[in-house]
Coordinates of C-alpha atoms in Angstrom, one line a residue:
M1 CA 0.1 0.0 -0.2
K2 CA 2.9 2.5 0.8
V3 CA 4.6 1.3 -2.4
D4 CA 1.6 2.3 -4.6
N5 CA 1.4 5.9 -2.5
I6 CA 4.9 6.5 -3.2
D7 CA 4.2 5.3 -7.1
G8 CA 1.5 7.6 -7.4
E9 CA 3.4 10.6 -5.8
M10 CA 6.3 9.9 -8.7
H11 CA 3.8 10.7 -11.5
S12 CA 4.9 14.0 -13.3
P13 CA 2.7 16.8 -13.7
R14 CA 2.1 16.1 -17.3
I15 CA 0.9 12.6 -16.7
A16 CA -1.5 13.7 -14.1
T17 CA -2.6 16.1 -16.3
M18 CA -3.2 13.9 -19.2
N19 CA -4.8 11.1 -16.8
L20 CA -7.2 14.0 -15.6
T21 CA -7.9 15.2 -19.0
G22 CA -8.6 11.5 -20.3
E23 CA -10.9 10.9 -17.4
L24 CA -12.8 14.0 -18.0
F25 CA -13.3 13.2 -21.7
R26 CA -14.3 9.8 -21.1
E27 CA -16.8 10.7 -18.6
I28 CA -18.3 13.3 -21.2
D29 CA -18.1 11.5 -24.2
K30 CA -19.1 8.1 -22.8
N31 CA -22.8 8.1 -24.2
Y32 CA -21.5 9.7 -27.5
L33 CA -19.2 6.8 -27.9
E34 CA -21.5 4.1 -27.1
G35 CA -24.2 5.5 -29.5
N36 CA -22.2 6.1 -32.4
L37 CA -19.9 3.0 -32.3
S38 CA -21.4 -0.2 -34.1
G39 CA -20.8 -3.3 -35.7
N40 CA -17.1 -4.2 -34.9
A41 CA -16.2 -0.7 -33.8
S42 CA -16.1 -0.3 -30.1
S43 CA -14.3 1.8 -27.6
D44 CA -11.5 -0.7 -28.0
S45 CA -11.0 0.7 -31.7
F46 CA -9.5 3.9 -30.1
K47 CA -6.6 2.2 -28.9
I48 CA -3.7 2.6 -30.9
N49 CA -0.6 0.3 -31.0
H50 CA 2.2 1.7 -28.7
L51 CA 4.8 1.5 -31.1
L52 CA 2.5 2.7 -33.8
N53 CA 1.3 5.7 -31.7
H54 CA 4.9 6.7 -30.9
S55 CA 5.8 6.7 -34.6
L56 CA 2.8 9.1 -35.4
N57 CA 4.0 11.6 -32.2
F58 CA 7.4 11.6 -33.7
L59 CA 6.4 12.0 -37.5
T60 CA 3.9 15.0 -36.3
I61 CA 6.3 16.6 -34.3
F62 CA 9.2 16.3 -37.0
M63 CA 6.7 17.8 -39.6
L64 CA 6.2 20.8 -37.2
L65 CA 10.0 21.3 -36.8
V66 CA 10.9 21.1 -40.5
T67 CA 7.7 23.7 -41.2
M68 CA 9.2 26.0 -38.8
V69 CA 12.8 25.8 -39.8
S70 CA 11.7 26.6 -43.8
L71 CA 9.3 29.3 -42.4
G72 CA 12.0 30.9 -40.3
C73 CA 14.4 30.7 -43.7
T74 CA 12.0 32.6 -45.6
M75 CA 12.2 35.6 -42.9
Q76 CA 14.7 38.6 -43.3
V77 CA 15.5 40.6 -40.2
S78 CA 15.4 43.8 -42.1
K79 CA 11.5 43.0 -43.5
I80 CA 10.7 42.2 -40.0
K81 CA 11.9 45.6 -39.1
E82 CA 10.1 47.1 -42.0
H83 CA 6.7 46.1 -41.0
L84 CA 7.0 46.8 -37.3
L85 CA 7.7 50.2 -37.8
K86 CA 4.6 50.3 -39.9
P87 CA 2.3 47.9 -38.2
K88 CA -0.9 48.6 -39.5
G89 CA -1.2 45.8 -41.6
V90 CA 0.3 43.2 -39.6
L91 CA -1.8 44.5 -36.6
I92 CA -5.0 44.2 -38.6
A93 CA -4.0 40.9 -39.9
L94 CA -3.5 39.7 -36.0
V95 CA -6.6 41.1 -35.1
A96 CA -8.6 38.9 -38.1
Q97 CA -6.5 35.7 -37.3
F98 CA -7.3 35.5 -33.7
C99 CA -11.0 36.9 -34.0
I100 CA -12.6 35.6 -37.3
M101 CA -11.2 32.1 -37.2
P102 CA -11.9 31.3 -33.2
V103 CA -15.3 32.9 -33.4
A104 CA -16.3 30.9 -36.5
A105 CA -15.0 27.8 -35.1
F106 CA -17.0 28.3 -32.1
S107 CA -20.1 29.2 -33.8
L108 CA -19.9 26.6 -36.1
A109 CA -19.8 24.3 -33.3
K110 CA -22.5 25.6 -31.4
I111 CA -24.7 25.7 -34.8
L112 CA -24.3 21.9 -35.7
Q113 CA -24.3 20.9 -31.9
M114 CA -21.2 18.9 -31.8
D115 CA -20.1 16.5 -29.4
P116 CA -17.3 17.7 -26.8
I117 CA -14.4 15.8 -28.5
K118 CA -15.4 17.1 -32.0
A119 CA -15.7 20.7 -30.3
V120 CA -12.6 21.0 -29.0
T121 CA -10.9 19.7 -32.2
V122 CA -12.5 22.3 -34.2
L123 CA -11.5 24.9 -31.5
V124 CA -7.9 24.0 -31.4
C125 CA -7.7 24.5 -35.2
G126 CA -9.9 27.6 -35.3
C127 CA -7.4 29.0 -32.4
C128 CA -4.1 28.2 -34.3
P129 CA -1.9 30.8 -36.2
G130 CA -1.5 31.1 -39.5
G131 CA 0.3 28.7 -41.8
T132 CA 3.1 28.4 -44.4
L133 CA 0.3 27.6 -47.3
S134 CA -1.0 31.0 -46.8
N135 CA 2.6 32.6 -48.2
I136 CA 2.2 30.4 -51.3
F137 CA -1.7 31.3 -52.1
S138 CA -0.5 35.0 -51.2
L139 CA 2.0 34.6 -54.0
A140 CA -0.5 32.9 -56.4
L141 CA -2.9 36.1 -56.0
K142 CA -0.1 38.8 -56.3
G143 CA -0.2 39.3 -52.7
D144 CA 2.2 41.4 -50.4
M145 CA 4.7 38.6 -49.8
N146 CA 6.6 40.5 -47.4
L147 CA 3.6 41.0 -45.3
S148 CA 2.3 37.4 -45.6
I149 CA 5.7 36.0 -44.2
V150 CA 5.9 38.4 -41.5
M151 CA 2.1 37.9 -40.2
T152 CA 2.9 33.8 -40.6
T153 CA 5.7 34.5 -38.2
C154 CA 3.9 36.8 -36.0
S155 CA 0.8 35.1 -35.7
S156 CA 3.0 31.8 -34.7
I157 CA 4.9 34.1 -31.7
A158 CA 1.3 35.6 -30.7
A159 CA -0.4 32.2 -30.5
L160 CA 1.8 31.3 -27.5
G161 CA -0.3 33.5 -25.4
M162 CA -3.4 33.7 -27.5
M163 CA -4.1 30.2 -28.2
P164 CA -4.5 29.1 -24.6
L165 CA -6.5 32.2 -23.7
L166 CA -8.8 31.7 -26.7
L167 CA -9.2 28.1 -26.0
Y168 CA -10.1 28.7 -22.4
A169 CA -12.6 31.2 -23.2
F170 CA -14.4 29.3 -25.9
C171 CA -14.2 26.1 -23.9
Q172 CA -16.5 27.7 -21.3
G173 CA -19.4 27.6 -23.8
F174 CA -19.3 23.8 -24.0
P175 CA -20.3 21.8 -20.7
G176 CA -17.3 19.8 -19.5
L177 CA -14.5 21.3 -21.5
E178 CA -14.0 24.2 -18.9
N179 CA -10.9 22.0 -17.3
A180 CA -10.7 19.2 -19.6
V181 CA -8.1 20.7 -22.2
P182 CA -4.4 20.0 -21.5
Y183 CA -3.3 23.8 -21.6
V184 CA 0.2 23.0 -20.3
G185 CA 0.7 20.5 -23.3
I186 CA -0.6 23.0 -25.8
T187 CA 1.6 26.0 -24.5
T188 CA 4.6 23.6 -24.3
T189 CA 4.3 22.7 -28.0
L190 CA 3.5 26.3 -29.0
A191 CA 6.9 27.5 -27.1
L192 CA 8.9 24.7 -29.2
T193 CA 7.9 25.6 -32.4
L194 CA 9.6 29.2 -31.6
I195 CA 13.1 27.5 -31.5
P196 CA 13.0 26.0 -34.9
C197 CA 11.7 29.3 -36.3
T198 CA 14.6 31.1 -34.8
A199 CA 16.9 28.8 -36.3
G200 CA 15.5 29.2 -39.7
I201 CA 15.6 33.2 -39.2
L202 CA 19.4 33.1 -38.1
I203 CA 20.5 30.8 -40.8
N204 CA 18.8 33.4 -43.2
H205 CA 20.6 36.3 -41.5
Y206 CA 24.1 34.8 -41.2
R207 CA 24.2 32.4 -43.9
P208 CA 21.8 33.6 -46.5
N209 CA 23.1 31.2 -49.3
Y210 CA 22.3 28.2 -47.1
A211 CA 18.6 29.2 -46.8
P212 CA 17.0 28.1 -50.0
N213 CA 18.8 24.5 -49.7
V214 CA 17.3 24.4 -46.3
T215 CA 13.9 25.1 -47.4
K216 CA 14.0 22.9 -50.5
I217 CA 15.2 20.1 -48.3
G218 CA 12.5 20.8 -45.8
I219 CA 9.8 20.9 -48.4
G220 CA 11.0 17.4 -49.7
L221 CA 11.0 16.0 -46.0
L222 CA 7.6 17.4 -45.4
I223 CA 6.1 15.4 -48.5
V224 CA 7.8 12.5 -47.4
S225 CA 6.7 12.7 -43.8
S226 CA 3.2 13.8 -44.8
V227 CA 2.6 10.8 -47.0
L228 CA 3.8 8.6 -43.9
V229 CA 1.8 10.3 -41.3
S230 CA -1.3 9.8 -43.7
L231 CA -0.5 5.9 -44.2
L232 CA 0.0 5.5 -40.6
S233 CA -2.8 7.3 -39.4
G234 CA -5.2 5.2 -41.8
M235 CA -3.9 1.8 -40.2
A236 CA -4.3 3.5 -36.7
V237 CA -7.8 4.2 -37.0
K238 CA -9.0 2.4 -40.0
S239 CA -12.1 0.9 -38.2
V240 CA -13.4 4.3 -37.0
M241 CA -12.3 6.4 -40.3
W242 CA -15.7 7.2 -41.0
M243 CA -15.8 9.4 -37.9
I244 CA -14.1 12.1 -39.4
F245 CA -16.4 11.9 -42.6
M246 CA -19.4 12.5 -40.8
P247 CA -21.9 15.5 -42.4
D248 CA -21.0 18.0 -39.5
V249 CA -17.3 17.4 -39.7
L250 CA -17.2 18.2 -43.4
A251 CA -19.5 21.1 -42.8
V252 CA -17.1 22.7 -40.3
A253 CA -13.8 21.8 -42.5
A254 CA -15.6 23.4 -45.6
L255 CA -17.1 26.5 -43.9
M256 CA -14.2 27.8 -41.6
P257 CA -11.9 28.2 -44.2
L258 CA -14.3 30.0 -46.3
A259 CA -15.2 32.3 -43.5
G260 CA -11.7 33.2 -43.0
F261 CA -11.1 34.1 -46.6
T262 CA -14.0 36.2 -47.0
L263 CA -14.2 37.9 -43.4
G264 CA -10.5 38.5 -43.6
Y265 CA -10.7 40.4 -46.8
V266 CA -13.8 42.4 -45.7
M267 CA -12.3 43.6 -42.5
S268 CA -9.1 44.6 -44.3
A269 CA -11.1 46.6 -47.0
V270 CA -13.2 48.2 -44.3
C271 CA -9.7 49.1 -42.6
R272 CA -8.5 50.7 -45.8
L273 CA -6.0 48.8 -46.8
N274 CA -4.9 48.3 -50.5
A275 CA -6.3 45.5 -52.7
Q276 CA -2.7 43.8 -52.5
C277 CA -2.7 43.6 -48.8
C278 CA -6.3 42.7 -48.5
R279 CA -5.8 39.7 -50.7
T280 CA -3.0 38.7 -48.5
I281 CA -4.6 39.1 -45.1
S282 CA -7.5 37.1 -46.5
M283 CA -4.9 34.0 -47.3
E284 CA -3.7 34.3 -43.8
T285 CA -6.8 34.5 -42.0
G286 CA -8.4 31.3 -43.8
C287 CA -5.0 29.3 -43.9
Q288 CA -4.3 27.6 -40.4
N289 CA -1.2 26.1 -39.2
I290 CA -2.3 22.5 -39.9
Q291 CA 1.1 20.9 -38.9
L292 CA 0.7 22.6 -35.4
C293 CA -2.9 21.6 -35.3
T294 CA -2.2 17.9 -36.0
A295 CA 0.9 17.9 -33.4
I296 CA -1.0 19.4 -30.9
L297 CA -4.1 16.9 -31.4
K298 CA -1.8 14.2 -31.5
V299 CA 0.7 14.5 -28.9
A300 CA -1.0 16.9 -26.2
F301 CA -4.3 14.6 -25.9
P302 CA -4.4 10.8 -25.3
P303 CA -4.9 8.8 -28.2
E304 CA -8.0 7.1 -26.7
V305 CA -9.6 10.3 -25.7
I306 CA -9.0 12.4 -29.2
G307 CA -9.6 9.1 -31.3
P308 CA -9.7 9.7 -35.0
M309 CA -10.4 13.3 -34.8
F310 CA -6.4 14.3 -34.8
L311 CA -7.0 13.5 -38.4
F312 CA -9.5 16.5 -38.7
P313 CA -6.7 19.0 -40.0
L314 CA -6.2 16.7 -42.7
I315 CA -9.9 17.3 -43.9
Y316 CA -9.6 20.8 -43.1
I317 CA -6.4 21.3 -45.3
M318 CA -8.2 19.5 -48.4
F319 CA -11.1 22.3 -48.2
Q320 CA -8.8 25.3 -47.5
C321 CA -6.6 24.3 -50.4
G322 CA -9.5 23.5 -52.8
E323 CA -11.2 27.1 -51.9
A324 CA -7.9 28.8 -52.0
L325 CA -7.5 27.5 -55.5
L326 CA -10.8 28.7 -56.6
L327 CA -10.2 32.1 -55.2
T328 CA -6.8 32.1 -57.1
L329 CA -8.5 30.8 -60.6
C330 CA -11.3 33.4 -60.2
F331 CA -8.8 36.3 -59.5
R332 CA -6.8 35.2 -62.5
C333 CA -9.8 35.2 -64.5
Y334 CA -10.8 38.7 -63.3
Q335 CA -7.3 40.0 -64.4
T336 CA -7.7 38.7 -67.9
F337 CA -10.5 40.6 -68.4
K338 CA -9.8 43.7 -66.3
T339 CA -6.7 44.7 -64.7
P340 CA -7.1 46.4 -61.4
A341 CA -5.2 49.6 -60.6
E342 CA -2.1 49.1 -58.4
D343 CA -1.1 51.1 -55.6
A344 CA 1.7 53.5 -55.7
D345 CA 3.8 51.1 -53.3
P346 CA 2.5 47.5 -53.6
Y347 CA 5.0 46.5 -51.0
H348 CA 3.6 48.4 -48.0
C349 CA 0.2 48.2 -46.3
V350 CA -0.4 51.9 -45.9
D351 CA -3.0 54.4 -47.2
V352 CA -2.6 56.1 -50.8
K353 CA -3.6 59.4 -49.1
Q354 CA -0.5 58.9 -46.7
E355 CA 1.8 58.1 -49.9
E356 CA 0.6 61.1 -51.7
V357 CA 1.2 63.5 -48.6
N358 CA 4.7 62.0 -48.1
Q359 CA 5.7 62.4 -51.5
P360 CA 7.8 65.6 -52.3

């Protein structure tokens, strides 16, 4: 009996937090699991092989680290300073990122009456910072690339404080989620992402010749690891894969990025930014950091708790890319028939009137 007590006291806070999270979620979602699993599927279907689980954890973390190093290699210290001295575009983009997407995630989860597991998955995705795909789509839409890259980095840094705060606030709206989210694990994951991003920035600053090669290698590794994660994930949750293709999950995955793209553009236009910056902020708002979202769902939450919902980011990214490509196609067609007037300085998100005043 004494030995058991000693062992209990030896548990780390992280394990204790995960155990508490697991107990809370299992109690919350017991009826849901019993009501929705049928045939050969049961609660045991959520148990993942130990080796397979650790392999998925390693690969998701590896993907996140590669993504953040590659992102850092695209950053230039001079461009960061430039946008910090004229922060209007960055500030508007930050407000759009951490207001529009979390509110959209919360509203959709409420409207569709999602169960706690699905709701917390959607909220984690909605509260994530912008992803690197926004840089690619901003380029395709002829946006402000400097703003796009700086915005992705700034949102990743701001997420260290904003993401736990937003999750705590919005989880109050779902019974049982108030104390069930592993904030320590999420904050730790966010903090660790800053290290590879900083490493990438330093590489680009002190060894700029190496940065393009590091980025190319990173893209290759990211593609390979993404394929491996997809295959291993399919093996891990094949018996309950259908749960992530439910109508409510698909509806959220389709409507969230659309809301981000649309409202991000509208908000930027209302704040009188030029069209180039509006397109950039639209992409930055709708494109989430899917690698970070996957890592948080897979590592911070116990596998028997999150179940197959850690694959939700993969569903989200398919709709995100599809909608962004459709918007890009529409923009290109619009340009073919009518060339919009360009701003005097296409690289800065400032008012045109201000530029005219500054000119001699």
